[in-house]
PDB file of N, CA and C in Angstrom:
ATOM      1  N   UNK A   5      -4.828 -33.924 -36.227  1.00 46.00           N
ATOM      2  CA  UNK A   5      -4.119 -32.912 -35.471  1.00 46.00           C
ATOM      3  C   UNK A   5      -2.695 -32.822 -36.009  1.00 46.00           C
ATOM      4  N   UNK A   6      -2.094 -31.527 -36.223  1.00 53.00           N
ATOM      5  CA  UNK A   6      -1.221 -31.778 -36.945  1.00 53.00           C
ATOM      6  C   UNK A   6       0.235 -31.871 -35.808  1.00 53.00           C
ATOM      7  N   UNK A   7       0.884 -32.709 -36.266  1.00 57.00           N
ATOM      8  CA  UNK A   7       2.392 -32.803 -35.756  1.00 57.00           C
ATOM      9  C   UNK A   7       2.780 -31.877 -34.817  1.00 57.00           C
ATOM     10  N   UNK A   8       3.040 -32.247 -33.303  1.00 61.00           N
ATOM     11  CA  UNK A   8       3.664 -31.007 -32.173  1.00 61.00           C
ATOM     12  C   UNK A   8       2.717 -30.287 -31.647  1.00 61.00           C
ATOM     13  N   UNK A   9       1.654 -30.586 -32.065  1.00 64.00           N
ATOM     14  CA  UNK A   9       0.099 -29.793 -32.009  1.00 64.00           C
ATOM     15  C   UNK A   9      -0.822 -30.373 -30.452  1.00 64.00           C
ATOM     16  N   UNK A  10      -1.290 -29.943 -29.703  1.00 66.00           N
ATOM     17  CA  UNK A  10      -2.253 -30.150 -28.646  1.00 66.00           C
ATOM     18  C   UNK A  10      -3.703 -29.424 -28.763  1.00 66.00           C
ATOM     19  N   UNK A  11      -4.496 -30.273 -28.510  1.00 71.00           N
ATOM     20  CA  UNK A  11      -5.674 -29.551 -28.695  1.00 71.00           C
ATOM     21  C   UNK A  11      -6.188 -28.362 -27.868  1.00 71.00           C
ATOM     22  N   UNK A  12      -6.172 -27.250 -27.861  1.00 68.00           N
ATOM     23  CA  UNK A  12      -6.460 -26.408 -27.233  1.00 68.00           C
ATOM     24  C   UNK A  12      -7.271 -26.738 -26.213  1.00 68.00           C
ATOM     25  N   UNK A  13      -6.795 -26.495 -24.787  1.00 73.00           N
ATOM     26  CA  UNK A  13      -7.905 -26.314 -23.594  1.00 73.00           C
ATOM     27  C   UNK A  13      -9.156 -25.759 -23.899  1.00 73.00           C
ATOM     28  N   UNK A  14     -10.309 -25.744 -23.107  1.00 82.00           N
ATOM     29  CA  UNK A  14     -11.595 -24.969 -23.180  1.00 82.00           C
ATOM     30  C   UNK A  14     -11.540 -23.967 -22.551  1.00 82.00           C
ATOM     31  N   UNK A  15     -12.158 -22.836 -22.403  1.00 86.00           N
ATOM     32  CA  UNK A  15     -11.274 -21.955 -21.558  1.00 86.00           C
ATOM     33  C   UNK A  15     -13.177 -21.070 -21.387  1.00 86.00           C
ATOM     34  N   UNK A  16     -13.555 -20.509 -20.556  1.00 94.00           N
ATOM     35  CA  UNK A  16     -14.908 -19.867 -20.358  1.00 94.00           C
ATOM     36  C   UNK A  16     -14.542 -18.422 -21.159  1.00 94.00           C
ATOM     37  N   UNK A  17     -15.545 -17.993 -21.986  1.00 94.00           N
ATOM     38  CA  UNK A  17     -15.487 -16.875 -22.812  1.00 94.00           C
ATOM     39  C   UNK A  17     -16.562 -15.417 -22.158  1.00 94.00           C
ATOM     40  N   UNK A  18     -15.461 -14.350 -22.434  1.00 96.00           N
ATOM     41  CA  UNK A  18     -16.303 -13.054 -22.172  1.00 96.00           C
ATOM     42  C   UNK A  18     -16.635 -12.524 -23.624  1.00 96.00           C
ATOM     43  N   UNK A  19     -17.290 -11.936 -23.876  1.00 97.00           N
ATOM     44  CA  UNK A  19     -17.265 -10.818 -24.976  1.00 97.00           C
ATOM     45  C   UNK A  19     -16.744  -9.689 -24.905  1.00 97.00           C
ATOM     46  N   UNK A  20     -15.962  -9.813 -26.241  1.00 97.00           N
ATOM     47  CA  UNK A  20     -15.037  -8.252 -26.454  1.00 97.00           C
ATOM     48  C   UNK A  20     -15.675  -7.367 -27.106  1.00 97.00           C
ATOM     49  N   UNK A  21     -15.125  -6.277 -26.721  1.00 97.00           N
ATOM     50  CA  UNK A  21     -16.401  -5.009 -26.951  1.00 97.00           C
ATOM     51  C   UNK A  21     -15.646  -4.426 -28.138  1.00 97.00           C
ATOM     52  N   UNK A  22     -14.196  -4.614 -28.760  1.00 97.00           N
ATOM     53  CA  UNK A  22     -13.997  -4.304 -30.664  1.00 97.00           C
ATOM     54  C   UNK A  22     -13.570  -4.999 -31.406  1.00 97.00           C
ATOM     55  N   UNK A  23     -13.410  -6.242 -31.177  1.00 97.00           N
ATOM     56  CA  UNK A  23     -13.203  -7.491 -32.010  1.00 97.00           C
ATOM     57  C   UNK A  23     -14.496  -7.884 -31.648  1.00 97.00           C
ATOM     58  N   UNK A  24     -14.174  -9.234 -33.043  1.00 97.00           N
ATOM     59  CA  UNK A  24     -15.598 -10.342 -33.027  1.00 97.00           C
ATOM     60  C   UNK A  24     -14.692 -11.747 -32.115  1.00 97.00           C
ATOM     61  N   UNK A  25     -13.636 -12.009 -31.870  1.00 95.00           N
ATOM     62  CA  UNK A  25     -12.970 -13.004 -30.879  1.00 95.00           C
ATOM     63  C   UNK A  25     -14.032 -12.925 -29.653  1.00 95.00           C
ATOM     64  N   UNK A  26     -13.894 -13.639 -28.661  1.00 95.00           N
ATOM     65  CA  UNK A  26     -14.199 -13.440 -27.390  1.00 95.00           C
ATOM     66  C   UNK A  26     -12.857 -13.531 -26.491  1.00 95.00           C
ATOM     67  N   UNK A  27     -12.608 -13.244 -25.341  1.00 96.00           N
ATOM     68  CA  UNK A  27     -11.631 -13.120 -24.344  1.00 96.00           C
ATOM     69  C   UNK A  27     -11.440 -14.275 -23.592  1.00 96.00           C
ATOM     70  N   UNK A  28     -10.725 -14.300 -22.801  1.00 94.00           N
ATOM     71  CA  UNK A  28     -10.527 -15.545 -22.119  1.00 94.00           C
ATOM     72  C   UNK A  28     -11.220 -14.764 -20.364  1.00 94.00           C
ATOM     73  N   UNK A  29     -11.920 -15.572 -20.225  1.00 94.00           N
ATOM     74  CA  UNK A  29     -12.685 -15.529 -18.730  1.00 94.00           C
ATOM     75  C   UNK A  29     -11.234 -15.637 -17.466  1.00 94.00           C
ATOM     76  N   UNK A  30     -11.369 -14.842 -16.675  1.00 91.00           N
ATOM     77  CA  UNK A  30     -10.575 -15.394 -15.630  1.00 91.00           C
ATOM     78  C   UNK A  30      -9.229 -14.409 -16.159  1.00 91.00           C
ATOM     79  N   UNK A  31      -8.552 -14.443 -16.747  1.00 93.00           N
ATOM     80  CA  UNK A  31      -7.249 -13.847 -16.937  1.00 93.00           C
ATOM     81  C   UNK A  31      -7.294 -12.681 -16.366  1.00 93.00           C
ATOM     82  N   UNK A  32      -6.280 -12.330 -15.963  1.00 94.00           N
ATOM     83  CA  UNK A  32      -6.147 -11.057 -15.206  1.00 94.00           C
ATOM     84  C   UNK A  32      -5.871  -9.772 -16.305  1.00 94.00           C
ATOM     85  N   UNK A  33      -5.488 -10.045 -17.267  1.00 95.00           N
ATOM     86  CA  UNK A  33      -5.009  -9.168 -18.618  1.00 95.00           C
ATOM     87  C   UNK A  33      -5.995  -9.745 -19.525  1.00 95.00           C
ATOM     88  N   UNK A  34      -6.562  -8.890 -20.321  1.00 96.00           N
ATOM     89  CA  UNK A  34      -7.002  -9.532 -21.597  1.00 96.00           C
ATOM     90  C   UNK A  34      -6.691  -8.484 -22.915  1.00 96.00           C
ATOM     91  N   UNK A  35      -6.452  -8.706 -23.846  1.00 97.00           N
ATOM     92  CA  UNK A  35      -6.151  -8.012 -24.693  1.00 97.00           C
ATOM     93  C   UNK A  35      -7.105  -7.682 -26.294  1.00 97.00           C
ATOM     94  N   UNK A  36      -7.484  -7.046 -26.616  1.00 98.00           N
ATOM     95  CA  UNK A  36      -7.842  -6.883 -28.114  1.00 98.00           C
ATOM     96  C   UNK A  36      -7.572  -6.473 -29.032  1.00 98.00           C
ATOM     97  N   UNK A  37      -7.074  -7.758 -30.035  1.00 97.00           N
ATOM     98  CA  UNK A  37      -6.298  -7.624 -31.368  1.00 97.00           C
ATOM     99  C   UNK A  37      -6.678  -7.513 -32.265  1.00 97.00           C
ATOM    100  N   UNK A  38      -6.049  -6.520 -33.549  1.00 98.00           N
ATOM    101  CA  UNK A  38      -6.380  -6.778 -34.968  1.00 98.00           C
ATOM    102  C   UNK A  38      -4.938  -6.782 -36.126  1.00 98.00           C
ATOM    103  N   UNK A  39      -5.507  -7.475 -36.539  1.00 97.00           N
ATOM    104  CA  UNK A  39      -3.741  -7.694 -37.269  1.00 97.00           C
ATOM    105  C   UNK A  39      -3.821  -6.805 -38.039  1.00 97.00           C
ATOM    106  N   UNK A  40      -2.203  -6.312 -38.668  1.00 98.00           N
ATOM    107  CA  UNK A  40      -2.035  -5.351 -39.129  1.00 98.00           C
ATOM    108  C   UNK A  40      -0.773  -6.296 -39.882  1.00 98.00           C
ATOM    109  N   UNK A  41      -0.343  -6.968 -39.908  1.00 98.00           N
ATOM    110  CA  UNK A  41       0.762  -7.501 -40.867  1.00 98.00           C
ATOM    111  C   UNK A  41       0.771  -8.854 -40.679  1.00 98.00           C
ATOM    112  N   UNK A  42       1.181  -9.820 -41.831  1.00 98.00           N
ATOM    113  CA  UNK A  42       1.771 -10.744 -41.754  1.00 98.00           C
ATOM    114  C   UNK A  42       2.960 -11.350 -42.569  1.00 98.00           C
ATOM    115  N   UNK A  43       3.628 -11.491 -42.076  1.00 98.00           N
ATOM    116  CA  UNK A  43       4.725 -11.798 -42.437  1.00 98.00           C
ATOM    117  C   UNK A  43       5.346 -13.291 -42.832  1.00 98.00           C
ATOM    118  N   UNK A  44       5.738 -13.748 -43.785  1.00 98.00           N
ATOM    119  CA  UNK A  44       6.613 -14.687 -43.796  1.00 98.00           C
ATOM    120  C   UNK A  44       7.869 -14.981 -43.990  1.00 98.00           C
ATOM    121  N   UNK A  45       8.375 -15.636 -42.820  1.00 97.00           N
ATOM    122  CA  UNK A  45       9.844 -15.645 -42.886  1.00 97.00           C
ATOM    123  C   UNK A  45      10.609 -16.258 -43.576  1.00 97.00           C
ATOM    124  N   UNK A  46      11.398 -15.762 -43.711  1.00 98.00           N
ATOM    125  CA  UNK A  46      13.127 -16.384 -44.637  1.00 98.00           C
ATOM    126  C   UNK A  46      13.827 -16.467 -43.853  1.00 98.00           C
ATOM    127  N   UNK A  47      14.828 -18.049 -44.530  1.00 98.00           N
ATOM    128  CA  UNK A  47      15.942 -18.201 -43.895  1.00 98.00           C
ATOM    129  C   UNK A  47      17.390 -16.936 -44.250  1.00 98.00           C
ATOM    130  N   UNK A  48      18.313 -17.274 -43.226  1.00 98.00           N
ATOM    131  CA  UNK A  48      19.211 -16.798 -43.937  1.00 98.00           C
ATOM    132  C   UNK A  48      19.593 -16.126 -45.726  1.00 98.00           C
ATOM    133  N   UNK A  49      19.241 -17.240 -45.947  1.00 98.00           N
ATOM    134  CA  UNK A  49      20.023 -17.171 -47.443  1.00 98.00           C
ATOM    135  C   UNK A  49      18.419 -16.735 -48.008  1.00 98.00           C
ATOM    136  N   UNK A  50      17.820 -16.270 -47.662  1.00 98.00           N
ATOM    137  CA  UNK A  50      16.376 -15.624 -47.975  1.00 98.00           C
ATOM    138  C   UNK A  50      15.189 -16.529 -48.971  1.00 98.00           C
ATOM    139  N   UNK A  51      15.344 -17.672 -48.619  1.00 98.00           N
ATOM    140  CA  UNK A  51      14.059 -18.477 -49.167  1.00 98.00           C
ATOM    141  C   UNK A  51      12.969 -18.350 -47.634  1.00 98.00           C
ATOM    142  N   UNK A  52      12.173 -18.619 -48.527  1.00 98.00           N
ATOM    143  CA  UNK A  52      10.902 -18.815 -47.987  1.00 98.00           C
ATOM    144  C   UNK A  52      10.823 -19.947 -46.502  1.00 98.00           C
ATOM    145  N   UNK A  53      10.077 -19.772 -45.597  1.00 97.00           N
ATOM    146  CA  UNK A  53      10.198 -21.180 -44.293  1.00 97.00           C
ATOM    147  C   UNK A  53       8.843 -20.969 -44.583  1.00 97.00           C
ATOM    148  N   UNK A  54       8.423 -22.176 -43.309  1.00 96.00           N
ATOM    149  CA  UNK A  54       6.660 -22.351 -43.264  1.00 96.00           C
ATOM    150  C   UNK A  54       6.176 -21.947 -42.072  1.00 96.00           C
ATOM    151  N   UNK A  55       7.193 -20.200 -41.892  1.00 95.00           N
ATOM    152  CA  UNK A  55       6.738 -20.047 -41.092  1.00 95.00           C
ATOM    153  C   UNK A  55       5.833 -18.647 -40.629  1.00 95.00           C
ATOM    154  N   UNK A  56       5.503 -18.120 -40.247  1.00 96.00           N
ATOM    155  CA  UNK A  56       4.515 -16.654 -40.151  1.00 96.00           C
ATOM    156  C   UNK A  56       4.711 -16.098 -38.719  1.00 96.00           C
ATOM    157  N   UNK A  57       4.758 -14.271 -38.927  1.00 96.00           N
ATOM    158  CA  UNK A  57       5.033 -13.643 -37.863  1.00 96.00           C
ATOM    159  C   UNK A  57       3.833 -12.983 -37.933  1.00 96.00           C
ATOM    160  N   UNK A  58       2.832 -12.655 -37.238  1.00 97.00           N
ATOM    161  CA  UNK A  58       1.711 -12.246 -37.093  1.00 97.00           C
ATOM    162  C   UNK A  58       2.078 -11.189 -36.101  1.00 97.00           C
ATOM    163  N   UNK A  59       1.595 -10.333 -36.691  1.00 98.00           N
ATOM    164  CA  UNK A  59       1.760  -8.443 -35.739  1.00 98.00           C
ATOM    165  C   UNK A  59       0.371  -8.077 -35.895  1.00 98.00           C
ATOM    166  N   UNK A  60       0.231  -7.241 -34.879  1.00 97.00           N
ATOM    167  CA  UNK A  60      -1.117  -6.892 -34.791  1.00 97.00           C
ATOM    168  C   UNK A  60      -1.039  -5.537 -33.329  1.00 97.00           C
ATOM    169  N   UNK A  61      -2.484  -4.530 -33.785  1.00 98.00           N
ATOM    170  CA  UNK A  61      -2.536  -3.541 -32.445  1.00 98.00           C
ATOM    171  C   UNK A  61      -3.651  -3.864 -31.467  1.00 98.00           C
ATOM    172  N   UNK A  62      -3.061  -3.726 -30.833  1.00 98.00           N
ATOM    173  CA  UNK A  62      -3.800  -3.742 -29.268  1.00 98.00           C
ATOM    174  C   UNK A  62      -5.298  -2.687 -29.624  1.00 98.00           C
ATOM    175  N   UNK A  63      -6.116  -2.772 -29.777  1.00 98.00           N
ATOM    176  CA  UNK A  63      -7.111  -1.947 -29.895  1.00 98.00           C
ATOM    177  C   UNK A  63      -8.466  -1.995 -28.413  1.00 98.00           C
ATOM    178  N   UNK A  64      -8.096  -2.852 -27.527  1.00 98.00           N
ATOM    179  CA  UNK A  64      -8.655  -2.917 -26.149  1.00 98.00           C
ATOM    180  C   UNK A  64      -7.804  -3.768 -25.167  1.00 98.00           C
ATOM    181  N   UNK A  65      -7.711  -2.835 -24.192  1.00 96.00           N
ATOM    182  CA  UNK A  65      -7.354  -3.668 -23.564  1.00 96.00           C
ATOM    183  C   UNK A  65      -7.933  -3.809 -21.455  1.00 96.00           C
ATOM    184  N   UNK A  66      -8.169  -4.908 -21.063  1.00 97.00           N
ATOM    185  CA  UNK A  66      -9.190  -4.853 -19.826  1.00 97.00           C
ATOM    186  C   UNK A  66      -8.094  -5.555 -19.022  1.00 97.00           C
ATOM    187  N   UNK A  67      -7.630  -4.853 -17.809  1.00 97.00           N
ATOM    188  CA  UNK A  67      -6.805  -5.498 -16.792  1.00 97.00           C
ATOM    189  C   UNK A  67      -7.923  -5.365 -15.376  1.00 97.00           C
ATOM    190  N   UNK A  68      -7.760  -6.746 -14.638  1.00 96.00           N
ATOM    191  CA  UNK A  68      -8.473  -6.723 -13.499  1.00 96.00           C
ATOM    192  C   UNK A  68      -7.808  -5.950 -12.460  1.00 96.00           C
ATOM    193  N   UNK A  69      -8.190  -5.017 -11.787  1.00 96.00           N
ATOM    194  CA  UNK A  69      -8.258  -3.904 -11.007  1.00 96.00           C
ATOM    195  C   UNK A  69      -7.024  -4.455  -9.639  1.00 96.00           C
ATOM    196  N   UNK A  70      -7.115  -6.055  -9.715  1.00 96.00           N
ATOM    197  CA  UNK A  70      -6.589  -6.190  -8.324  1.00 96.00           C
ATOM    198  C   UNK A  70      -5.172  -6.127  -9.041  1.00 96.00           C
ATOM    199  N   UNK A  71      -4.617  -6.195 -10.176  1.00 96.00           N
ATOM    200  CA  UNK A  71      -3.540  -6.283 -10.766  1.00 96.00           C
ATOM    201  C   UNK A  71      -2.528  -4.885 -10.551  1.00 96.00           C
ATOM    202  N   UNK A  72      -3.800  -3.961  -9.913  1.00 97.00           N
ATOM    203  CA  UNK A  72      -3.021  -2.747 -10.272  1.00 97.00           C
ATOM    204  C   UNK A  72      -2.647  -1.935  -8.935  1.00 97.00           C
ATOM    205  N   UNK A  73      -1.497  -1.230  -8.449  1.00 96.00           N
ATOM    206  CA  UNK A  73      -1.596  -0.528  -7.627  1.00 96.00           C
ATOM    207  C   UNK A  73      -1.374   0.895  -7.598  1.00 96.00           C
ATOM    208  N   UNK A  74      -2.473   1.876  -7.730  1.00 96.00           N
ATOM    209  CA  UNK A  74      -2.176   2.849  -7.747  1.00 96.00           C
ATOM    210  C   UNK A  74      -2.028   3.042  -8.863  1.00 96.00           C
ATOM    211  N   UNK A  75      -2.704   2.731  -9.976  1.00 94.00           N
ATOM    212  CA  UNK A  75      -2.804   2.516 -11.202  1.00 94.00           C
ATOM    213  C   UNK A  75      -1.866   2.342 -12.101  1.00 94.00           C
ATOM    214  N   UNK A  76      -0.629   1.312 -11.367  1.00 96.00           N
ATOM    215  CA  UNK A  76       0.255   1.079 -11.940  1.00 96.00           C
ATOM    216  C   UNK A  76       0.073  -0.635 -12.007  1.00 96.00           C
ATOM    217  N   UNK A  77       0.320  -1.213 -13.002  1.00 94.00           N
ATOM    218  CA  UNK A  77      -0.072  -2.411 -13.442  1.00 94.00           C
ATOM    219  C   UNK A  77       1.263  -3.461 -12.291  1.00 94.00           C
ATOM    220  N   UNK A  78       0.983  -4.516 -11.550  1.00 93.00           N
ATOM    221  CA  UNK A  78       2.173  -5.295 -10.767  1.00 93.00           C
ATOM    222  C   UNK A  78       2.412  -6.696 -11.510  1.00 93.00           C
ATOM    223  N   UNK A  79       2.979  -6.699 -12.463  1.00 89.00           N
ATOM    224  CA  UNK A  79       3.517  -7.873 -13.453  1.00 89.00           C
ATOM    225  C   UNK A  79       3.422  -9.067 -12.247  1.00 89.00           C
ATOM    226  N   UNK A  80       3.718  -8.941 -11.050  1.00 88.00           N
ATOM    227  CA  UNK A  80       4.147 -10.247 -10.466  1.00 88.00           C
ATOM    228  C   UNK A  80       2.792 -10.506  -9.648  1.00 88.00           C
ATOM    229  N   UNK A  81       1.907 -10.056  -9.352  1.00 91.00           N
ATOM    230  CA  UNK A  81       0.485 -10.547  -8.804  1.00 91.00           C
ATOM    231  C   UNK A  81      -0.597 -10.998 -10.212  1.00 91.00           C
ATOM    232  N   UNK A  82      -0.106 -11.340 -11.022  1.00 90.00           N
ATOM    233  CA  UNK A  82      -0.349 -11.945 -12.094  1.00 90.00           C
ATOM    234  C   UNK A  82      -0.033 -13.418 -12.262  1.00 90.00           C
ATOM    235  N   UNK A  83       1.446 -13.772 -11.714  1.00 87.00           N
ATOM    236  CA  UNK A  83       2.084 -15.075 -11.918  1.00 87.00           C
ATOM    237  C   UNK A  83       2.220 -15.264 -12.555  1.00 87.00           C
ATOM    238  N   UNK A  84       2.803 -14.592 -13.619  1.00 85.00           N
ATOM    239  CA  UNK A  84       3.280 -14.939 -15.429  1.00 85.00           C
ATOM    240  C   UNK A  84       3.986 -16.053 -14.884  1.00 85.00           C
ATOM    241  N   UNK A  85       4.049 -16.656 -16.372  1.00 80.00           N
ATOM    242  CA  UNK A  85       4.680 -18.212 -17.062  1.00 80.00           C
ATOM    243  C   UNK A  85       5.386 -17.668 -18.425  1.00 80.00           C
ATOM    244  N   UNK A  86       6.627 -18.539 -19.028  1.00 81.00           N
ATOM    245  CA  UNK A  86       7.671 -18.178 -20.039  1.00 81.00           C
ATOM    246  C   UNK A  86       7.115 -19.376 -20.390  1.00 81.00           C
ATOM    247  N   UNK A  87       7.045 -19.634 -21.616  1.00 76.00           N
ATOM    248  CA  UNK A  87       7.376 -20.668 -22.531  1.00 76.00           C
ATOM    249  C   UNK A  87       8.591 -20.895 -23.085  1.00 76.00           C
ATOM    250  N   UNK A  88       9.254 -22.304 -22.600  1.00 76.00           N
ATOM    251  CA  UNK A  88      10.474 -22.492 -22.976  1.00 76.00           C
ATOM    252  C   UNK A  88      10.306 -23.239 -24.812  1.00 76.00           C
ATOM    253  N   UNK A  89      11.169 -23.709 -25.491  1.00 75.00           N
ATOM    254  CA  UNK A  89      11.703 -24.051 -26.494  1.00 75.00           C
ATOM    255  C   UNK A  89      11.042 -25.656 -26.493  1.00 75.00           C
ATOM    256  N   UNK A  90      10.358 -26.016 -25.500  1.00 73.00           N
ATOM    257  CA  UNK A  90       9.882 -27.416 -26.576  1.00 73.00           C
ATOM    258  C   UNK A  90       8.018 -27.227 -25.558  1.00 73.00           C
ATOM    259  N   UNK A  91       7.081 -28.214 -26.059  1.00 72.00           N
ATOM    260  CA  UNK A  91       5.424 -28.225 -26.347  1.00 72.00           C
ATOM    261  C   UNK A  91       5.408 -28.050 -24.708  1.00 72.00           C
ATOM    262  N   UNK A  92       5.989 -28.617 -23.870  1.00 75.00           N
ATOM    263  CA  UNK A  92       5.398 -28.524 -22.447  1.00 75.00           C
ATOM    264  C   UNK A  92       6.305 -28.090 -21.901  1.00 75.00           C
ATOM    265  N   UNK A  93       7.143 -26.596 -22.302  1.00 80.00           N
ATOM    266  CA  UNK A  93       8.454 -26.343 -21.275  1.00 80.00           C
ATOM    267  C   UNK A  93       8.044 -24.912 -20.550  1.00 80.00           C
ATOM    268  N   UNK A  94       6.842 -24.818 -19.701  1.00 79.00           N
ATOM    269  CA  UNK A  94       6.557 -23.612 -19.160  1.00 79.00           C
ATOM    270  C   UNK A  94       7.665 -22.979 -17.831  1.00 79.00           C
ATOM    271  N   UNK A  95       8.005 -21.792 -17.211  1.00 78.00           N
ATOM    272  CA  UNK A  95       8.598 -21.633 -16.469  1.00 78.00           C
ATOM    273  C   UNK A  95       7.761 -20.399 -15.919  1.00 78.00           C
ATOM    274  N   UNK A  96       7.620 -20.972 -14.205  1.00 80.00           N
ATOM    275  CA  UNK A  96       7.132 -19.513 -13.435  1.00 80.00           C
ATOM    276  C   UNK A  96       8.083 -18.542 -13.313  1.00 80.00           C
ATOM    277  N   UNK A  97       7.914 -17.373 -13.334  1.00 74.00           N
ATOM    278  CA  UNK A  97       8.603 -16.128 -13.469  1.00 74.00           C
ATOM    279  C   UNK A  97       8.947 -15.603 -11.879  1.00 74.00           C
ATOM    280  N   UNK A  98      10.253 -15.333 -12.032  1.00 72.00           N
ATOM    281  CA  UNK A  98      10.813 -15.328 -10.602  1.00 72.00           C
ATOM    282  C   UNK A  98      10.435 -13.942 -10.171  1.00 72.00           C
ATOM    283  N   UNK A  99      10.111 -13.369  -9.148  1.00 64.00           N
ATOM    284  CA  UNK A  99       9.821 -12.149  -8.379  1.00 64.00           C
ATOM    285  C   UNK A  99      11.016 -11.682  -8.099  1.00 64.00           C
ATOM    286  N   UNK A 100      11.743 -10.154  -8.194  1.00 61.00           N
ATOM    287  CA  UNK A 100      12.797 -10.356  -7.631  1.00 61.00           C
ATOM    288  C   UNK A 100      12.646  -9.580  -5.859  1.00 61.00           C
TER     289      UNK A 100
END
């Protein structure tokens, strides 16, 4: 396993109807991607890092119905989470 690395949870799979991925079961959002660029970044002074920006379009996307009101999507009956700056720094997202 490489360095800073956790083994991915198991997570129950749906099938996506335009990718070959499967979805994550349960999520209230699910999304379907296909990349369209990748990128590798440079520092400053423009050398090369080890690192990659992966872009990609949304080509499906399935939101669960209770998410929505009035067919407007409610970010906060979701309960998003931020990922902070180190492996286990999640933060719940404040309602205002």
């Amino acid at each position: 396993m490489a360095r800073g690395r956790r083994r991915a949870p198991s997570f129950d799979a749906l099938p996506s109807t335009r990718v070959a991925p499967p979805r994550v079961a349960g999520s209230p959002v699910q999304f379907e991607c296909v990349v369209t660029q990748i990128v590798r970044l440079e520092d400053r002074g423009g050398a090369a890092m080890p690192y990659w920006l992966v872009l990609g379009e949304a080509v499906g996307v399935h939101i669960d119905t209770a998410m929505l009101d009035d067919g407007v999507y409610r970010t906060a009956r979701a309960e998003p989470i931020t990922r902070g700056g180190g492996p286990a720094d999640y933060f719940p997202q404040e309602t205002p």
